[in-house]
Coordinates of C-alpha atoms in Angstrom, one line a residue:
X7 CA -16.8 25.0 -27.5
X8 CA -20.0 23.7 -25.9
X9 CA -20.5 20.5 -23.9
X10 CA -22.9 19.2 -21.3
X11 CA -20.5 18.9 -18.4
X12 CA -17.3 20.9 -18.2
X13 CA -14.7 19.5 -15.8
X14 CA -11.9 22.0 -15.1
X15 CA -8.9 20.1 -13.6
X16 CA -7.7 16.7 -14.5
X17 CA -6.6 15.3 -11.2
X18 CA -8.1 12.3 -9.6
X19 CA -11.4 14.1 -8.8
X20 CA -11.6 15.5 -12.3
X21 CA -11.0 12.2 -14.0
X22 CA -13.5 10.5 -11.7
X23 CA -16.1 13.2 -12.4
X24 CA -15.6 12.9 -16.2
X25 CA -15.9 9.1 -16.1
X26 CA -19.1 9.3 -14.1
X27 CA -20.7 11.8 -16.4
X28 CA -19.6 9.9 -19.5
X29 CA -20.9 6.6 -18.1
X30 CA -24.3 8.4 -17.7
X31 CA -24.3 9.2 -21.4
X32 CA -23.2 12.9 -21.2
X33 CA -20.6 14.7 -23.3
X34 CA -17.6 16.1 -21.3
X35 CA -14.8 18.6 -21.8
X36 CA -12.0 17.9 -19.4
X37 CA -9.1 20.4 -18.9
X38 CA -5.8 20.0 -17.2
X39 CA -2.8 22.3 -16.9
X40 CA 0.0 19.8 -16.5
X41 CA 1.3 17.2 -19.0
X42 CA -0.2 14.2 -17.1
X43 CA -3.8 13.6 -15.9
X44 CA -4.1 12.2 -12.4
X45 CA -3.0 15.0 -10.1
X46 CA -1.6 13.9 -6.8
X47 CA -1.3 10.3 -8.0
X48 CA 0.8 11.2 -11.1
X49 CA 2.0 14.8 -11.8
X50 CA 2.4 15.4 -8.0
X51 CA 4.0 12.0 -7.6
X52 CA 2.3 11.0 -4.3
X53 CA 1.7 7.3 -3.8
X54 CA -1.9 6.7 -2.6
X55 CA -2.7 7.5 1.0
X56 CA -5.4 5.0 1.9
X57 CA -7.2 3.5 4.9
X58 CA -6.6 0.1 6.4
X59 CA -9.7 -1.6 4.8
X60 CA -9.0 -0.5 1.2
X61 CA -8.7 -4.0 -0.1
X62 CA -12.1 -5.0 1.2
X63 CA -14.4 -2.0 1.2
X64 CA -14.6 1.7 1.7
X65 CA -13.8 2.9 -1.9
X66 CA -15.9 3.2 -5.1
X67 CA -16.0 0.4 -7.7
X68 CA -14.3 2.7 -10.2
X69 CA -11.5 3.5 -7.8
X70 CA -11.0 -0.2 -7.2
X71 CA -10.9 -0.7 -10.9
X72 CA -8.0 1.9 -11.0
X73 CA -6.1 0.0 -8.3
X74 CA -6.7 -3.3 -10.0
X75 CA -5.6 -1.9 -13.3
X76 CA -2.3 -0.7 -11.8
X77 CA -1.6 -4.2 -10.5
X78 CA -2.6 -5.8 -13.7
X79 CA -0.3 -3.4 -15.6
X80 CA 2.7 -4.6 -13.6
X81 CA 1.7 -8.2 -14.2
X82 CA 1.4 -7.7 -17.9
X83 CA 4.4 -5.5 -18.5
X84 CA 7.0 -5.8 -15.7
X85 CA 9.5 -8.6 -15.0
X86 CA 8.0 -9.7 -11.7
X87 CA 9.2 -12.8 -9.9
X88 CA 6.8 -15.7 -9.9
X89 CA 6.0 -15.1 -6.2
X90 CA 5.3 -11.4 -6.7
X91 CA 3.3 -12.0 -9.8
X92 CA 1.1 -14.5 -8.0
X93 CA 0.5 -12.1 -5.0
X94 CA -3.2 -10.9 -5.2
X95 CA -2.5 -7.7 -3.2
X96 CA 0.8 -6.9 -5.0
X97 CA 2.4 -3.7 -3.6
X98 CA 5.1 -3.0 -6.3
X99 CA 7.1 -0.6 -4.1
X100 CA 6.5 -2.5 -0.8
X101 CA 6.2 1.0 0.8
X102 CA 4.7 1.3 4.3
X103 CA 2.5 4.3 3.6
X104 CA 0.1 2.3 1.4
X105 CA -0.9 -1.2 0.3
X106 CA -0.3 0.0 -3.3
X107 CA 2.9 2.0 -3.8
X108 CA 3.8 2.3 -7.5
X109 CA 5.4 4.3 -10.2
X110 CA 3.3 7.4 -11.2
X111 CA 3.6 6.6 -14.9
X112 CA 1.8 3.3 -14.4
X113 CA -1.2 5.1 -12.8
X114 CA -1.2 7.5 -15.8
X115 CA -1.3 4.6 -18.2
X116 CA -4.3 3.1 -16.4
X117 CA -6.2 6.4 -16.2
X118 CA -5.6 7.1 -19.9
X119 CA -6.9 3.6 -20.7
X120 CA -10.1 4.2 -18.6
X121 CA -10.7 7.4 -20.6
X122 CA -9.7 6.0 -24.1
X123 CA -13.0 4.7 -25.3
X124 CA -14.7 8.0 -24.6
X125 CA -12.0 9.9 -26.4
X126 CA -12.4 7.6 -29.4
X127 CA -16.2 8.2 -29.5
X128 CA -15.6 12.0 -29.3
X129 CA -17.8 12.2 -26.2
X130 CA -14.8 13.3 -24.2
X131 CA -12.5 16.1 -25.3
X132 CA -9.4 16.8 -23.3
X133 CA -7.8 20.3 -23.4
X134 CA -4.2 19.9 -22.1
X135 CA -2.2 21.7 -21.0
X136 CA -4.8 24.4 -20.3
X137 CA -5.6 26.3 -17.1
X138 CA -8.6 28.5 -16.3
X139 CA -8.1 32.3 -16.6
X140 CA -11.6 33.8 -16.7
X141 CA -15.3 33.0 -16.3
X142 CA -18.7 34.4 -17.2
X143 CA -21.7 34.4 -14.9
X144 CA -25.4 35.3 -15.2
X145 CA -26.9 35.8 -11.7
X146 CA -26.4 32.7 -9.7
X147 CA -25.2 30.6 -12.7
X148 CA -21.8 30.2 -14.4
X149 CA -22.3 30.3 -18.1
X150 CA -18.7 29.9 -19.5
X151 CA -15.1 29.3 -18.5
X152 CA -12.1 30.4 -20.5
X153 CA -8.9 28.4 -20.4
X154 CA -5.5 29.3 -21.7
X155 CA -2.8 27.1 -23.1
X156 CA 0.1 26.9 -20.6
X157 CA 2.8 27.7 -23.1
X158 CA 1.1 30.2 -25.4
X159 CA -1.7 32.9 -25.5
X160 CA -4.2 30.5 -27.1
X161 CA -7.5 30.6 -25.3
X162 CA -10.7 28.5 -25.5
X163 CA -14.0 29.5 -24.0
X164 CA -16.3 26.5 -23.0
X165 CA -20.0 26.8 -22.3
X166 CA -21.9 24.1 -20.4
X167 CA -25.0 23.8 -18.2
X168 CA -22.9 22.2 -15.5
X169 CA -19.3 23.2 -14.5
X170 CA -17.2 21.2 -12.1
X171 CA -14.2 22.7 -10.3
X172 CA -11.7 19.9 -10.0
X173 CA -8.6 22.2 -9.8
X174 CA -6.1 21.6 -7.1
X175 CA -6.7 25.0 -5.5
X176 CA -10.3 25.8 -6.3
X177 CA -9.3 28.2 -9.1
X178 CA -12.9 28.6 -10.4
X179 CA -14.2 29.9 -7.1
X180 CA -12.7 33.4 -7.3
X181 CA -13.1 33.5 -11.1
X182 CA -16.9 32.9 -10.8
X183 CA -17.5 34.9 -7.6
X184 CA -18.5 31.7 -5.7
X185 CA -18.2 32.3 -2.0
X186 CA -15.3 30.4 -0.4
X187 CA -13.0 30.2 2.6
X188 CA -9.3 29.5 3.0
X189 CA -7.1 28.6 6.0
X190 CA -8.3 28.2 9.5
X191 CA -11.9 29.1 10.5
X192 CA -12.5 30.5 13.9
X193 CA -13.6 28.2 16.7
X194 CA -16.5 30.5 17.4
X195 CA -17.8 29.7 13.8
X196 CA -17.2 26.0 13.7
X197 CA -17.0 24.9 17.4
X198 CA -14.0 22.7 16.5
X199 CA -11.7 21.7 19.4
X200 CA -8.6 22.1 17.2
X201 CA -9.6 25.5 15.7
X202 CA -8.0 28.8 16.8
X203 CA -10.0 31.5 18.6
X204 CA -9.9 33.8 15.5
X205 CA -10.0 33.0 11.8
X206 CA -6.7 32.8 10.0
X207 CA -7.5 32.7 6.3
X208 CA -3.8 32.9 5.2
X209 CA -2.7 30.0 7.5
X210 CA -2.6 27.0 5.2
X211 CA -0.9 23.7 5.0
X212 CA 2.6 23.2 3.6
X213 CA 3.1 22.5 -0.1
X214 CA 5.7 20.1 -1.3
X215 CA 7.6 19.2 -4.5
X216 CA 8.1 15.5 -4.4
X217 CA 10.9 13.6 -6.2
X218 CA 12.1 10.1 -6.8
X219 CA 15.6 8.7 -6.2
X220 CA 17.5 5.5 -6.5
X221 CA 21.0 4.6 -5.2
X222 CA 23.6 3.3 -7.6
X223 CA 27.4 3.1 -7.8
X224 CA 29.5 6.1 -8.5
X225 CA 29.4 9.8 -7.5
X226 CA 26.1 11.3 -8.7
X227 CA 26.5 14.6 -7.0
X228 CA 25.7 17.7 -9.1
X229 CA 25.8 21.4 -8.5
X230 CA 24.9 22.9 -5.2
X231 CA 21.5 24.7 -5.3
X232 CA 21.8 28.5 -5.1
X233 CA 20.0 28.9 -1.8
X234 CA 21.4 25.7 -0.2
X235 CA 23.0 27.6 2.7
X236 CA 19.7 29.1 3.8
X237 CA 17.9 25.8 3.8
X238 CA 20.8 23.9 5.4
X239 CA 20.6 26.2 8.4
X240 CA 16.8 26.6 8.5
X241 CA 15.3 25.5 11.8
X242 CA 11.6 25.9 12.6
X243 CA 10.9 26.7 16.2
X244 CA 8.9 23.5 16.8
X245 CA 11.1 21.0 14.8
X246 CA 13.7 20.0 17.4
X247 CA 16.6 20.4 15.0
X248 CA 17.3 21.8 11.6
X249 CA 14.7 21.0 8.9
X250 CA 17.4 19.2 7.0
X251 CA 18.1 16.5 9.5
X252 CA 16.7 13.1 10.5
X253 CA 14.9 14.8 13.3
X254 CA 11.2 15.9 13.1
X255 CA 8.1 16.0 15.3
X256 CA 6.1 12.9 15.5
X257 CA 2.8 14.0 13.9
X258 CA 0.6 12.1 16.3
X259 CA 2.4 13.0 19.6
X260 CA 4.4 16.1 18.6
X261 CA 7.4 14.6 20.5
X262 CA 10.8 15.0 18.8
X263 CA 11.5 11.8 16.9
X264 CA 14.4 10.5 14.8
X265 CA 14.1 8.8 11.4
X266 CA 16.6 6.6 9.7
X267 CA 17.6 6.3 6.1
X268 CA 19.1 3.1 4.7
X269 CA 19.1 2.8 0.9
X270 CA 18.4 -0.7 -0.5
X271 CA 17.9 -2.5 2.8
X272 CA 17.4 -5.8 1.0
X273 CA 14.2 -6.5 2.9
X274 CA 11.6 -9.0 1.6
X275 CA 8.9 -7.0 -0.1
X276 CA 6.4 -9.9 0.3
X277 CA 6.7 -9.5 4.1
X278 CA 5.8 -5.8 4.2
X279 CA 2.6 -5.0 6.0
X280 CA 1.3 -1.5 5.2
X281 CA -1.3 -0.6 7.7
X282 CA -1.5 2.9 9.2
X283 CA -3.5 1.6 12.1
X284 CA -0.2 0.1 13.3
X285 CA 2.3 2.7 12.3
X286 CA 2.8 5.8 10.2
X287 CA 5.5 3.8 8.3
X288 CA 8.1 6.6 8.3
X289 CA 10.7 5.1 10.6
X290 CA 13.0 4.2 7.7
X291 CA 12.4 7.0 5.1
X292 CA 13.7 4.8 2.3
X293 CA 10.9 2.2 2.6
X294 CA 8.3 4.8 3.8
X295 CA 7.1 5.7 0.2
X296 CA 9.2 3.3 -1.9
X297 CA 7.6 2.9 -5.3
X298 CA 9.8 0.0 -6.7
X299 CA 11.2 -2.8 -4.5
X300 CA 13.8 -4.4 -6.6
X301 CA 13.3 -7.8 -5.1
X302 CA 9.8 -7.9 -6.5
X303 CA 11.5 -8.2 -9.9
X304 CA 13.7 -10.7 -11.5
X305 CA 17.4 -10.4 -10.6
X306 CA 19.1 -7.6 -12.6
X307 CA 15.9 -5.9 -13.7
X308 CA 16.5 -2.9 -11.3
X309 CA 19.9 -1.6 -10.2
X310 CA 18.2 -0.2 -7.0
X311 CA 14.9 0.2 -5.3
X312 CA 13.2 3.5 -6.2
X313 CA 12.2 5.7 -3.3
X314 CA 9.6 8.5 -3.5
X315 CA 10.6 11.5 -1.4
X316 CA 7.6 13.0 0.3
X317 CA 9.0 13.5 3.7
X318 CA 8.6 16.1 6.5
X319 CA 11.8 17.9 5.5
X320 CA 10.4 18.9 2.0
X321 CA 7.3 20.6 3.5
X322 CA 7.4 24.3 2.5
X323 CA 5.5 26.5 5.0
X324 CA 7.2 29.9 4.6
X325 CA 4.3 31.3 2.7
X326 CA 0.9 30.6 1.2
X327 CA 0.5 29.9 -2.5
X328 CA -3.3 30.8 -2.7
X329 CA -4.7 34.3 -2.9
X330 CA -1.3 36.0 -2.6
X331 CA 0.4 38.1 -5.2
X332 CA 3.7 36.3 -4.8
X333 CA 2.6 32.7 -5.1
X334 CA 5.1 32.0 -7.9
X335 CA 7.9 33.1 -5.5
X336 CA 6.8 30.7 -2.9
X337 CA 6.4 27.8 -5.4
X338 CA 10.0 28.5 -6.6
X339 CA 11.2 28.5 -3.0
X340 CA 9.4 25.2 -2.4
X341 CA 11.3 23.7 -5.4
X342 CA 14.6 25.1 -4.0
X343 CA 13.9 23.4 -0.7
X344 CA 13.4 20.0 -2.4
X345 CA 16.5 20.5 -4.5
X346 CA 18.4 21.4 -1.3
X347 CA 17.1 18.3 0.5
X348 CA 18.4 16.2 -2.3
X349 CA 21.8 17.8 -2.3
X350 CA 22.0 17.4 1.5
X351 CA 21.1 13.7 1.1
X352 CA 24.0 13.3 -1.3
X353 CA 26.6 15.3 0.6
X354 CA 25.9 15.8 4.3
X355 CA 23.1 13.5 5.6
X356 CA 24.4 11.4 8.5
X357 CA 24.9 7.7 7.6
X358 CA 24.5 4.7 9.9
X359 CA 28.3 4.0 9.6
X360 CA 29.1 7.5 10.9
X361 CA 30.0 9.0 7.6
X362 CA 28.1 11.8 5.8
X363 CA 26.3 11.8 2.5
X364 CA 25.0 9.3 0.0
X365 CA 26.7 10.4 -3.3
X366 CA 25.2 7.4 -5.1
X367 CA 21.7 8.9 -4.9
X368 CA 20.3 9.7 -8.3
X369 CA 17.2 11.7 -9.2
X370 CA 14.7 9.8 -11.4
X371 CA 12.8 12.6 -13.1
X372 CA 12.4 10.2 -16.0
X373 CA 9.8 8.4 -14.0
X374 CA 8.0 11.6 -13.2
X375 CA 7.9 13.2 -16.6
X376 CA 10.1 16.0 -15.6
X377 CA 13.5 17.4 -16.8
X378 CA 14.7 18.7 -13.5
X379 CA 14.0 15.6 -11.4
X380 CA 11.2 17.0 -9.3
X381 CA 7.5 16.2 -9.8
X382 CA 5.8 18.2 -12.5
X383 CA 3.4 19.8 -10.1
X384 CA 3.5 20.8 -6.4
X385 CA 1.6 18.6 -3.9
X386 CA -1.2 20.9 -2.8
X387 CA -2.7 19.7 0.5
X388 CA -5.3 22.5 1.0
X389 CA -7.5 24.2 -1.5
X390 CA -10.0 27.1 -1.4
X391 CA -13.2 25.6 -0.1
X392 CA -16.8 26.5 -1.1
X393 CA -19.1 28.0 1.5
X394 CA -21.5 25.0 1.3
X395 CA -25.0 24.2 2.3
X396 CA -23.4 21.9 4.9
X397 CA -19.9 22.3 6.3
X398 CA -18.2 19.2 7.7
X399 CA -16.6 20.0 11.0
X400 CA -14.1 18.2 13.3
X401 CA -16.8 17.0 15.8
X402 CA -18.6 15.2 13.0
X403 CA -15.9 12.5 12.9
X404 CA -13.2 13.0 15.6
X405 CA -12.8 9.8 17.7
X406 CA -12.0 12.0 20.7
X407 CA -15.4 13.7 20.3
X408 CA -17.6 10.9 18.9
X409 CA -16.1 8.0 20.8
X410 CA -17.6 4.6 19.8
X411 CA -20.6 6.3 18.1
X412 CA -18.7 6.6 14.9
X413 CA -18.9 9.5 12.5
X414 CA -22.2 11.4 11.9
X415 CA -24.4 9.4 9.5
X416 CA -25.5 12.0 7.0
X417 CA -28.8 11.0 5.3
X418 CA -27.7 12.7 2.1
X419 CA -24.5 10.6 1.8
X420 CA -22.9 10.4 -1.6
X421 CA -19.9 8.3 -0.6
X422 CA -17.5 7.3 2.1
X423 CA -13.9 7.9 3.2
X424 CA -11.4 7.3 5.9
X425 CA -8.1 8.8 7.0
X426 CA -6.8 10.4 10.2
X427 CA -7.2 14.2 10.3
X428 CA -3.7 14.8 9.1
X429 CA -2.6 18.4 8.9
X430 CA 1.0 19.2 8.0
X431 CA 2.8 22.3 9.4
X432 CA 1.2 25.5 8.1
X433 CA 2.2 28.9 6.9
X434 CA 1.1 30.4 10.3
X435 CA 3.9 28.6 12.1
X436 CA 1.7 25.8 13.4
X437 CA 3.0 22.3 14.1
X438 CA 1.2 19.1 12.9
X439 CA -2.4 18.6 13.9
X440 CA -3.1 14.8 13.8
X441 CA -6.4 13.6 15.2
X442 CA -7.9 10.1 15.1
X443 CA -10.9 9.9 12.8
X444 CA -13.9 7.6 12.5
X445 CA -14.8 6.2 9.1
X446 CA -17.0 9.0 7.6
X447 CA -19.5 9.7 4.9
X448 CA -19.5 12.4 2.3
X449 CA -22.6 14.6 2.6
X450 CA -24.2 16.0 -0.6
X451 CA -24.7 19.3 1.3
X452 CA -20.9 19.7 1.2
X453 CA -20.9 19.6 -2.6
X454 CA -23.5 22.4 -3.0
X455 CA -22.5 26.1 -2.9
X456 CA -24.7 28.3 -0.7
X457 CA -25.7 30.5 -3.7
X458 CA -24.3 29.3 -7.1
X459 CA -26.6 26.8 -8.8
X460 CA -24.5 25.0 -11.4
X461 CA -20.9 24.9 -10.1
X462 CA -19.9 21.8 -8.2
X463 CA -16.7 21.0 -6.3
X464 CA -14.9 17.9 -7.6
X465 CA -11.7 17.9 -5.6
X466 CA -10.5 19.2 -2.2
X467 CA -12.7 22.3 -2.6
X468 CA -15.9 20.9 -1.0
X469 CA -17.4 22.2 2.2
X470 CA -14.8 21.1 4.7
X471 CA -13.0 23.2 7.2
X472 CA -9.2 23.6 7.5
X473 CA -9.4 20.8 10.1
X474 CA -11.6 18.3 8.2
X475 CA -9.8 19.0 4.9
X476 CA -7.0 16.9 6.6
X477 CA -8.9 13.7 6.1
X478 CA -11.1 14.5 3.0
X479 CA -8.1 15.4 0.8
X480 CA -6.7 11.9 0.3
X481 CA -6.7 9.9 -3.0
X482 CA -9.8 7.7 -2.7
X483 CA -11.9 10.4 -1.1
X484 CA -11.0 12.9 -3.8
X485 CA -12.0 10.3 -6.4
X486 CA -15.3 9.7 -4.6
X487 CA -16.0 13.4 -4.4
X488 CA -15.4 13.8 -8.1
X489 CA -17.3 10.7 -9.1
X490 CA -20.4 11.8 -7.1
X491 CA -20.2 15.4 -8.5
X492 CA -20.0 14.1 -12.1
X493 CA -22.9 11.7 -11.5
X494 CA -24.9 14.6 -9.9
X495 CA -24.4 16.8 -12.9
X496 CA -25.6 14.0 -15.2
X497 CA -28.6 13.3 -13.0
X498 CA -29.6 16.9 -12.9
X499 CA -29.5 17.1 -16.7
X500 CA -31.6 13.9 -16.8
X501 CA -34.2 15.2 -14.4
X502 CA -34.2 18.9 -15.2
X503 CA -33.4 19.6 -11.5
X504 CA -30.8 21.6 -9.7
X505 CA -28.3 20.0 -7.2
X506 CA -30.1 22.0 -4.5
X507 CA -33.4 20.5 -5.4
X508 CA -32.0 17.0 -5.5
X509 CA -30.8 17.4 -1.9
X510 CA -34.0 18.9 -0.6
X511 CA -36.5 16.6 -2.5
X512 CA -36.6 13.1 -0.8
X513 CA -37.7 11.3 -4.0
X514 CA -34.9 12.9 -6.1
X515 CA -32.3 12.3 -3.4
X516 CA -33.3 8.6 -3.1
X517 CA -33.1 8.1 -6.9
X518 CA -29.7 9.8 -7.2
X519 CA -28.3 7.8 -4.3
X520 CA -29.7 4.6 -6.0
X521 CA -27.9 5.5 -9.2
X522 CA -24.7 6.0 -7.2
X523 CA -25.1 2.6 -5.5
X524 CA -25.7 1.0 -8.9
X525 CA -22.4 2.5 -10.1
X526 CA -20.6 1.0 -7.1
X527 CA -20.4 4.0 -4.9
X528 CA -20.6 2.8 -1.3
X529 CA -22.8 5.1 0.8
X530 CA -22.2 3.7 4.3
X531 CA -19.7 1.8 6.4
X532 CA -19.9 -1.6 8.1
X533 CA -19.1 -1.8 11.8
X534 CA -15.4 -0.7 12.0
X535 CA -13.7 1.5 14.4
X536 CA -11.6 4.6 13.6
X537 CA -7.9 5.1 14.3

């Protein structure tokens, strides 16, 4: 096959990249290895992690259209109460992690609707489920990528003048010989206050298999997972108790803290205020990432709230899953951990009344498109990252370093983002690293590899460090990265210029930034303070 822009990986960055190139009049082939497009928002089942001003500014127009589409989908198709239907900023799950917690399948429906007209016109072709297995290069250019069907030996080779790596782990980087890094960089290289003295390339953030549960009458307990005894007794040195407990470090203070768990607390969903400036929201784990609050819906529509489990205790940090020969073993163990957490919740978890276990908990894999109850795909927090023309470092945006000056204002900005530097426990045995961040920009230099000319990152694989990946990896930032990369590929085709030339030529850079702004990509922040 041949196309003008090949986007490998159909997560949020990949979909945004495809839409941007398609809006610019280009043909696109988009590939995705799982059954659902949308990545962390859908197949990984992670409700959107967003900043406090998301309802007013700080995201692209197309990302806002996605959010508006999700709310409109609920209003059109779900039996909301009159008060909930009339709520402009409807939060269907009334979760505390985000102002828009929702069922993953709804996001999938909206993403598919956004792509539908381009599929119909045949300007977009989606290869699914396919994953990249090989690539061809000519000097400093990538000429082709071969993808293979997940369930067979069928392969398709796609050629394109511009190729975007929107995979969750930067899979095209080793296949194409593009220079990249993994794990911790050394402090001597980056100057980052939170970096170690020596590089630790295999020290990466935990991966997680999320799952959804509700709580109904009857005994829903199934078979005990094979390795349950191991995980039941597993205790990280820095945890303060066993991993399977209501005890865990507070990410911001590292002090031992205790969570609660109360299914169906009968709270008023209209009264929930989701703002991570005020709290991390994880005091009661049931409402932390709840994706359906039953009181939003007419009486009897839902037997129970639906709770999305993406909690500290499902973080798997026993081994890396990137650039290791036994990645499949660690992914299988991460699944076993999540299955063990669920069984522990049903049978042994301490209850407020002094008893043990919540046997009425039920897996809701039907909402996640899976047969075994877990998300289709692992939640990957950290990717391979290109060695870029510009690498974003901690001191570019840390409140502790920058103070009231705000983040560095890159002149080559191609978007904005905001989140605390939020690093989960890692495979090297490190505890959380959680650092206050200033609202930041996305520099074009971080999207350009040091050598390769026509491969662009469109996910978490841009030029961040292990530290700054912690705030550039969230949903709206990934979308903005992908959108700007897709727009850049289209702009380079229009102008016959390379991405490197666009960055280094003031007139081209200004024209490209003007196109982004016209598409609704915000390039700077108003006067707001970090948190």
